[in-house]
Coordinates of C-alpha atoms in Angstrom, one line a residue:
M13 CA 245.0 115.0 121.1
A14 CA 245.7 114.3 117.4
E15 CA 243.3 117.0 116.4
S16 CA 245.0 119.5 118.7
A17 CA 248.4 118.6 117.3
G18 CA 247.1 119.0 113.8
L19 CA 245.7 122.4 114.5
D20 CA 248.9 123.6 116.0
V21 CA 250.9 122.3 113.0
F22 CA 248.5 124.2 110.7
F23 CA 248.6 127.4 112.9
V24 CA 252.3 127.6 113.0
L25 CA 252.6 126.7 109.3
V26 CA 250.4 129.6 108.3
G27 CA 252.5 131.8 110.6
A28 CA 255.7 130.6 108.8
I29 CA 254.2 131.3 105.4
L30 CA 253.1 134.8 106.5
V31 CA 256.6 135.6 107.8
F32 CA 258.2 134.1 104.7
A33 CA 256.1 136.5 102.6
M34 CA 257.6 139.4 104.6
H35 CA 260.9 138.6 102.8
G36 CA 259.2 139.7 99.6
G37 CA 258.3 142.9 101.5
F38 CA 262.0 143.4 102.4
A39 CA 262.9 142.9 98.8
F40 CA 260.4 145.4 97.3
L41 CA 261.1 147.9 100.1
E42 CA 264.8 147.8 99.1
L43 CA 264.0 147.7 95.4
G44 CA 261.9 150.9 95.6
T45 CA 264.5 152.7 97.8
V46 CA 267.6 152.1 95.8
R47 CA 268.5 153.5 92.4
G48 CA 267.3 151.8 89.2
K49 CA 270.7 150.3 88.5
N50 CA 270.5 148.3 91.7
Q51 CA 267.0 146.9 91.6
V52 CA 267.8 143.4 90.3
N53 CA 270.5 143.0 93.0
A54 CA 267.9 143.9 95.7
L55 CA 265.6 141.1 94.6
V56 CA 268.2 138.4 94.0
K57 CA 270.2 138.9 97.2
I58 CA 267.2 138.8 99.5
L59 CA 266.1 135.5 98.0
V60 CA 269.6 133.9 98.0
D61 CA 270.3 135.2 101.5
F62 CA 267.1 133.5 102.6
A63 CA 268.2 130.2 101.1
F64 CA 271.7 130.1 102.6
S65 CA 270.4 131.4 105.9
T66 CA 267.9 128.6 106.1
L67 CA 270.5 126.0 105.3
A68 CA 272.9 127.5 108.0
Y69 CA 270.1 127.5 110.6
F70 CA 269.1 123.9 109.7
V71 CA 272.6 122.5 110.0
I72 CA 274.1 124.6 112.8
G73 CA 272.0 127.5 114.2
Y74 CA 268.9 125.7 115.4
S75 CA 271.0 123.2 117.4
I76 CA 272.9 126.1 119.1
A77 CA 269.6 127.8 120.1
Y78 CA 267.5 124.8 121.0
G79 CA 269.8 121.8 121.2
V80 CA 267.8 120.0 118.4
T81 CA 269.4 118.5 115.4
F82 CA 267.7 117.1 112.3
F83 CA 270.1 114.3 111.4
H84 CA 267.6 111.6 112.1
N85 CA 265.3 109.5 109.8
A86 CA 262.0 111.0 108.6
A87 CA 259.9 108.8 110.9
T88 CA 261.7 110.3 113.9
L89 CA 261.5 113.9 112.7
S90 CA 257.8 113.6 112.0
G91 CA 257.0 112.7 115.6
G92 CA 258.1 109.1 116.0
G93 CA 261.1 109.8 118.2
A94 CA 262.0 111.5 121.5
G95 CA 262.3 115.3 121.3
F96 CA 260.0 115.6 118.2
A97 CA 256.4 116.5 118.5
P98 CA 253.6 114.6 116.7
Q99 CA 252.6 115.3 113.1
G100 CA 255.8 117.1 112.3
F101 CA 255.1 120.1 114.6
S102 CA 258.8 120.4 115.5
L103 CA 259.5 120.8 111.8
V104 CA 257.0 123.6 111.1
K105 CA 258.3 125.3 114.3
F106 CA 261.8 125.2 112.7
F107 CA 260.3 126.7 109.5
F108 CA 258.6 129.5 111.5
L109 CA 261.7 130.3 113.5
A110 CA 263.9 130.1 110.4
T111 CA 261.9 132.8 108.7
F112 CA 262.6 135.0 111.8
A113 CA 266.3 134.2 111.7
A114 CA 266.6 134.9 108.0
A115 CA 265.0 138.4 108.5
V116 CA 268.3 139.5 110.1
P117 CA 270.4 139.4 106.8
A118 CA 267.4 141.0 105.0
I119 CA 267.6 143.9 107.5
I120 CA 271.3 144.2 107.0
S121 CA 270.9 144.1 103.2
G122 CA 269.0 147.4 103.3
G123 CA 271.7 149.2 105.2
I124 CA 274.6 148.2 102.9
A125 CA 272.6 148.3 99.6
E126 CA 274.2 149.4 96.3
R127 CA 277.8 148.7 97.4
A128 CA 278.0 145.1 98.6
K129 CA 279.6 142.3 96.7
F130 CA 277.3 139.3 96.3
W131 CA 279.0 136.1 97.6
P132 CA 281.0 137.7 100.5
Q133 CA 277.7 139.0 101.8
V134 CA 276.0 135.7 101.3
V135 CA 278.7 134.1 103.4
A136 CA 278.3 136.8 106.1
A137 CA 274.6 136.1 106.2
A138 CA 275.2 132.4 106.7
V139 CA 277.6 133.1 109.6
I140 CA 275.1 135.5 111.2
V141 CA 272.2 133.0 111.1
G142 CA 274.3 130.0 111.8
L143 CA 276.3 131.4 114.7
I144 CA 275.7 135.0 115.9
Y145 CA 271.9 135.0 115.9
P146 CA 271.2 131.6 117.5
F147 CA 273.6 132.3 120.4
S148 CA 271.4 135.2 121.7
E149 CA 268.2 133.4 120.5
G150 CA 269.0 130.5 122.8
I151 CA 269.4 132.9 125.8
V152 CA 266.3 135.0 125.1
W153 CA 263.8 132.3 124.0
N154 CA 265.2 129.0 125.3
A155 CA 266.8 130.3 128.6
N156 CA 270.2 128.9 127.7
Y157 CA 273.2 129.3 130.1
G158 CA 271.0 130.3 133.1
I159 CA 271.0 134.0 132.2
Q160 CA 267.2 134.3 132.2
A161 CA 267.1 132.6 135.6
W162 CA 269.8 135.0 136.9
L163 CA 267.8 138.0 135.7
E164 CA 264.7 136.7 137.4
A165 CA 266.5 136.1 140.7
T166 CA 268.3 139.5 140.5
F167 CA 265.6 141.8 139.2
G168 CA 262.3 139.9 139.7
A169 CA 261.5 138.9 136.2
R170 CA 262.9 137.3 133.1
F171 CA 263.7 139.3 129.9
H172 CA 260.5 139.5 127.9
D173 CA 260.6 139.7 124.1
F174 CA 257.5 138.0 122.9
A175 CA 258.0 138.4 119.1
G176 CA 261.5 139.8 118.6
S177 CA 261.8 143.6 119.0
I178 CA 265.2 142.8 120.4
Q179 CA 266.1 139.3 119.3
V180 CA 265.3 140.0 115.6
H181 CA 265.0 143.7 115.0
A182 CA 267.5 145.3 117.4
L183 CA 270.0 142.6 116.7
G184 CA 269.6 143.0 113.0
G185 CA 269.7 146.8 113.2
W186 CA 272.9 146.9 115.3
L187 CA 274.6 144.3 113.1
A188 CA 273.6 146.5 110.2
L189 CA 275.2 149.6 111.8
A190 CA 278.4 147.7 112.2
A191 CA 278.3 146.6 108.6
V192 CA 277.6 150.1 107.3
L193 CA 280.4 151.6 109.3
R194 CA 282.9 149.0 108.2
M195 CA 281.8 149.3 104.6
G196 CA 281.7 153.1 104.3
P197 CA 279.4 155.3 102.2
R198 CA 278.4 154.8 98.6
I199 CA 280.6 156.6 96.1
G200 CA 279.2 160.1 95.6
R201 CA 277.0 160.2 98.7
Y202 CA 279.1 162.5 100.8
G203 CA 282.1 164.8 100.2
P204 CA 282.4 168.2 98.5
N205 CA 280.1 167.1 95.7
G206 CA 278.0 164.6 97.6
R207 CA 274.3 164.4 97.4
P208 CA 271.3 162.3 98.5
F209 CA 270.1 159.7 96.1
A210 CA 266.4 159.7 95.3
P211 CA 264.4 156.4 95.6
S212 CA 263.8 154.7 92.2
S213 CA 260.1 153.9 92.9
I214 CA 257.7 155.0 95.6
P215 CA 255.1 152.5 94.4
W216 CA 257.5 149.6 94.9
L217 CA 258.6 151.0 98.2
A218 CA 255.0 151.2 99.3
L219 CA 254.3 147.6 98.1
G220 CA 257.2 146.4 100.3
T221 CA 255.7 148.1 103.3
W222 CA 252.2 146.6 102.7
L223 CA 253.7 143.1 102.3
L224 CA 255.6 143.6 105.5
C225 CA 252.6 144.9 107.4
I226 CA 250.4 142.0 106.4
G227 CA 253.0 139.4 107.2
W228 CA 253.7 141.1 110.5
F229 CA 250.4 139.8 112.0
G230 CA 251.8 136.3 111.5
F231 CA 255.1 137.4 112.9
N232 CA 253.5 138.7 116.1
V233 CA 250.2 136.7 116.6
M234 CA 251.6 133.3 115.6
S235 CA 254.6 133.8 118.0
A236 CA 252.2 132.1 120.5
Q237 CA 253.2 128.9 118.6
S238 CA 249.9 127.1 119.5
V239 CA 246.2 127.5 119.0
A240 CA 245.7 127.3 122.8
G241 CA 248.1 130.2 123.4
V242 CA 246.9 132.6 120.7
S243 CA 245.6 136.0 121.9
G244 CA 243.6 138.6 120.1
L245 CA 245.4 141.1 122.4
V246 CA 248.5 140.7 120.3
A247 CA 246.6 141.3 117.1
I248 CA 245.0 144.5 118.3
N249 CA 248.2 145.8 119.9
S250 CA 250.1 145.2 116.6
L251 CA 247.4 147.1 114.7
M252 CA 247.4 150.0 117.2
A253 CA 251.2 150.3 117.2
M254 CA 251.2 150.3 113.4
V255 CA 248.6 153.1 113.4
G256 CA 250.6 155.1 116.0
G257 CA 253.7 154.8 113.9
I258 CA 252.0 156.0 110.7
I259 CA 250.4 159.0 112.3
A260 CA 253.5 160.1 114.1
A261 CA 255.7 159.7 111.0
V262 CA 253.3 161.5 108.6
V263 CA 253.1 164.4 111.0
V264 CA 256.7 164.7 112.1
G265 CA 258.0 163.7 108.6
R266 CA 255.8 166.4 107.0
N267 CA 254.0 164.0 104.8
D268 CA 257.1 162.5 103.2
P269 CA 256.0 159.2 101.7
G270 CA 259.2 157.3 102.7
F271 CA 258.8 158.4 106.3
T272 CA 255.1 157.6 106.3
H273 CA 255.5 154.0 105.0
N274 CA 258.4 153.3 107.2
G275 CA 256.5 154.8 110.2
A276 CA 254.2 151.8 109.9
L277 CA 257.1 149.4 110.2
A278 CA 258.7 151.4 113.1
G279 CA 255.5 150.9 115.1
L280 CA 255.4 147.2 114.3
V281 CA 259.1 146.8 115.2
A282 CA 258.6 148.4 118.6
V283 CA 255.5 146.6 119.6
C284 CA 256.9 143.1 119.1
A285 CA 258.4 142.7 122.5
G286 CA 255.4 143.6 124.6
S287 CA 252.5 143.0 122.2
D288 CA 251.1 140.3 124.6
L289 CA 251.3 142.7 127.5
Y290 CA 250.0 146.1 126.5
H291 CA 246.7 147.9 126.7
P292 CA 245.9 148.9 123.1
L293 CA 246.3 152.6 124.0
A294 CA 249.8 151.9 125.3
A295 CA 250.6 150.0 122.1
L296 CA 249.4 153.2 120.2
A297 CA 251.8 155.3 122.3
V298 CA 254.7 152.8 121.8
G299 CA 254.2 152.9 118.0
A300 CA 253.9 156.7 117.9
V301 CA 257.2 157.1 119.8
A302 CA 258.8 154.7 117.4
G303 CA 257.5 156.7 114.4
I304 CA 259.2 159.8 115.8
I305 CA 262.4 157.9 116.6
F306 CA 262.6 156.7 113.0
V307 CA 262.0 160.1 111.4
K308 CA 264.4 161.9 113.7
G309 CA 266.9 159.0 113.7
F310 CA 267.0 158.7 109.9
T311 CA 267.7 162.4 109.5
W312 CA 270.2 162.6 112.2
T313 CA 272.1 159.5 110.9
Q314 CA 272.2 160.6 107.3
E315 CA 272.8 164.3 107.7
K316 CA 274.6 164.8 111.0
L317 CA 276.5 161.6 111.4
K318 CA 276.9 161.1 107.7
V319 CA 276.3 157.3 108.0
D320 CA 275.2 156.0 104.7
D321 CA 272.5 153.6 105.9
V322 CA 270.5 153.4 102.7
L323 CA 267.1 152.2 104.0
G324 CA 267.6 153.6 107.5
V325 CA 267.7 150.1 109.1
W326 CA 269.6 151.2 112.2
P327 CA 267.0 153.8 113.2
L328 CA 264.1 151.6 112.1
H329 CA 265.2 148.2 113.5
G330 CA 268.1 149.1 115.8
L331 CA 266.7 152.1 117.6
C332 CA 263.0 151.3 117.4
G333 CA 263.7 147.7 118.4
L334 CA 265.7 148.9 121.4
W335 CA 262.9 151.2 122.3
G336 CA 260.4 148.3 122.0
G337 CA 262.4 146.1 124.4
I338 CA 262.7 148.9 127.0
A339 CA 259.0 149.9 126.5
A340 CA 257.9 146.4 127.5
G341 CA 259.3 147.1 130.9
I342 CA 257.3 150.4 131.2
F343 CA 253.9 149.9 129.5
G344 CA 253.8 146.2 130.3
L345 CA 253.5 147.0 134.1
E346 CA 250.1 146.5 135.7
A347 CA 250.2 150.1 137.0
L348 CA 250.0 151.3 133.4
G349 CA 247.3 148.9 132.4
G350 CA 249.5 146.1 131.2
M351 CA 249.5 142.4 132.0
G352 CA 252.5 142.6 134.4
G353 CA 255.2 140.1 135.0
V354 CA 258.0 142.3 133.7
S355 CA 260.8 144.3 135.2
F356 CA 262.0 147.7 133.8
V357 CA 265.5 147.0 134.9
T358 CA 265.5 143.5 133.3
Q359 CA 264.2 145.0 130.0
L360 CA 266.7 147.8 130.1
V361 CA 269.7 145.4 130.8
G362 CA 268.6 142.8 128.3
S363 CA 267.8 145.2 125.5
L364 CA 271.2 147.0 125.9
A365 CA 273.1 143.8 126.2
V366 CA 271.7 142.1 123.1
S367 CA 272.2 145.4 121.1
A368 CA 275.8 145.7 122.3
Y369 CA 276.5 142.1 121.5
A370 CA 275.1 142.5 118.0
F371 CA 277.2 145.6 117.3
A372 CA 280.4 144.0 118.6
A373 CA 279.8 140.7 116.7
G374 CA 278.9 142.6 113.5
Y375 CA 282.0 144.8 113.8
V376 CA 284.3 141.7 114.2
L377 CA 282.5 139.8 111.4
Y378 CA 282.8 142.6 108.8
W379 CA 286.4 143.5 109.9
L380 CA 287.4 139.9 109.2
S381 CA 285.4 139.9 106.0
N382 CA 287.1 143.0 104.8
R383 CA 290.5 141.6 105.7
F384 CA 290.1 138.2 103.9
A385 CA 287.2 138.7 101.4
P386 CA 286.3 142.3 101.0
V387 CA 282.5 142.9 100.8
R388 CA 282.5 146.4 99.1
L389 CA 282.1 146.9 95.4
S390 CA 284.7 149.0 93.7
D391 CA 284.0 152.6 92.8
E392 CA 283.6 151.7 89.1
Q393 CA 281.3 148.8 89.9
Q394 CA 279.1 151.2 92.0
R395 CA 279.0 153.7 89.2
R396 CA 277.9 151.0 86.8
G397 CA 275.4 149.6 89.3
A398 CA 275.2 146.3 91.1
D399 CA 272.8 144.9 88.6
L400 CA 275.2 144.9 85.7
S401 CA 278.3 144.5 87.8
I402 CA 277.1 141.4 89.6
H403 CA 274.2 139.9 87.6
S404 CA 274.9 141.2 84.1
I405 CA 271.4 142.3 83.5
G406 CA 269.3 145.3 84.4
A407 CA 265.7 145.6 85.8
E408 CA 264.3 146.2 82.3
P409 CA 266.5 144.3 79.8
E410 CA 264.2 145.1 76.9
F411 CA 265.1 148.8 77.2

């Protein structure tokens, strides 16, 4: 028994470390996409957002989602009291889930890059992870408020989101859309003399993608949260969805390196929800559709809607995550080679409901923020760059 508990602690700890490393991927993906005068800001805010998000989740958020608080002595927390598993398993579970929760502000950061003040956005991140995120997390992953039971009784199955296509990615993407709309475009992006801004570094952008892809196998596979529950099916489906996203994005995106690297992420976002259900060929298809959604969605958002979503986080996380939640109700069915136990109607209703909740909550949050503590940098600060305006140092101080 003790050996099994120790294995589970180590298993989930490794998963937490892998997902924590993904935050470096978020940072470098943003660093490579933004202009050179905003690179330092990209690195600092991802790290600081993670710190404040973890604190908010520890003090408030985790108790909202799971009804567990950490205001006990160390002996109790490490397994000596009711409600806490042996050898500190409950603590590494918190660490693992905290890295998921903190991914949401990292997603939003990419959407509002180059024009967000530092401390107002840190506060917004803490509110999101302390209040907005755990409310839906408790419903999706802890069956709070009886909503999952109602879905099962009404439509024949509970809402299935194994590793967070909806609860992490769609929620983050739709929150980001609200933030981007409330904040408005960067100075010089649109208008009579408006222009697209080229990425500062394709190599840094690519490094961010590689870090995210590597960590994603911890994100998905270790969502089993026990050695006994782990499945190689999740690993191969994650791989195939990533491959499908890359292939679709490089073809549809006409070999554009930004589209190609983000295509890998699109496939991985979409497969999270049903990665424990799909046949590998279904995962390939889910990832390929996501790659197309990202390429078309990014172009449509930027050029037609004129929404200045810098990293394309709404199409990448919001739309591909929404597709992933719905796809679990299609390709997860036994008739299509899946494991079964899902309902298309439940997946559609749940996916749309969480996405709508995220957009509404984000719109209210950033409306309040703009009213009492505006998040947007001034035009002059944007021209100067967030690095010098906020941190008083550039990415290459020697030069």
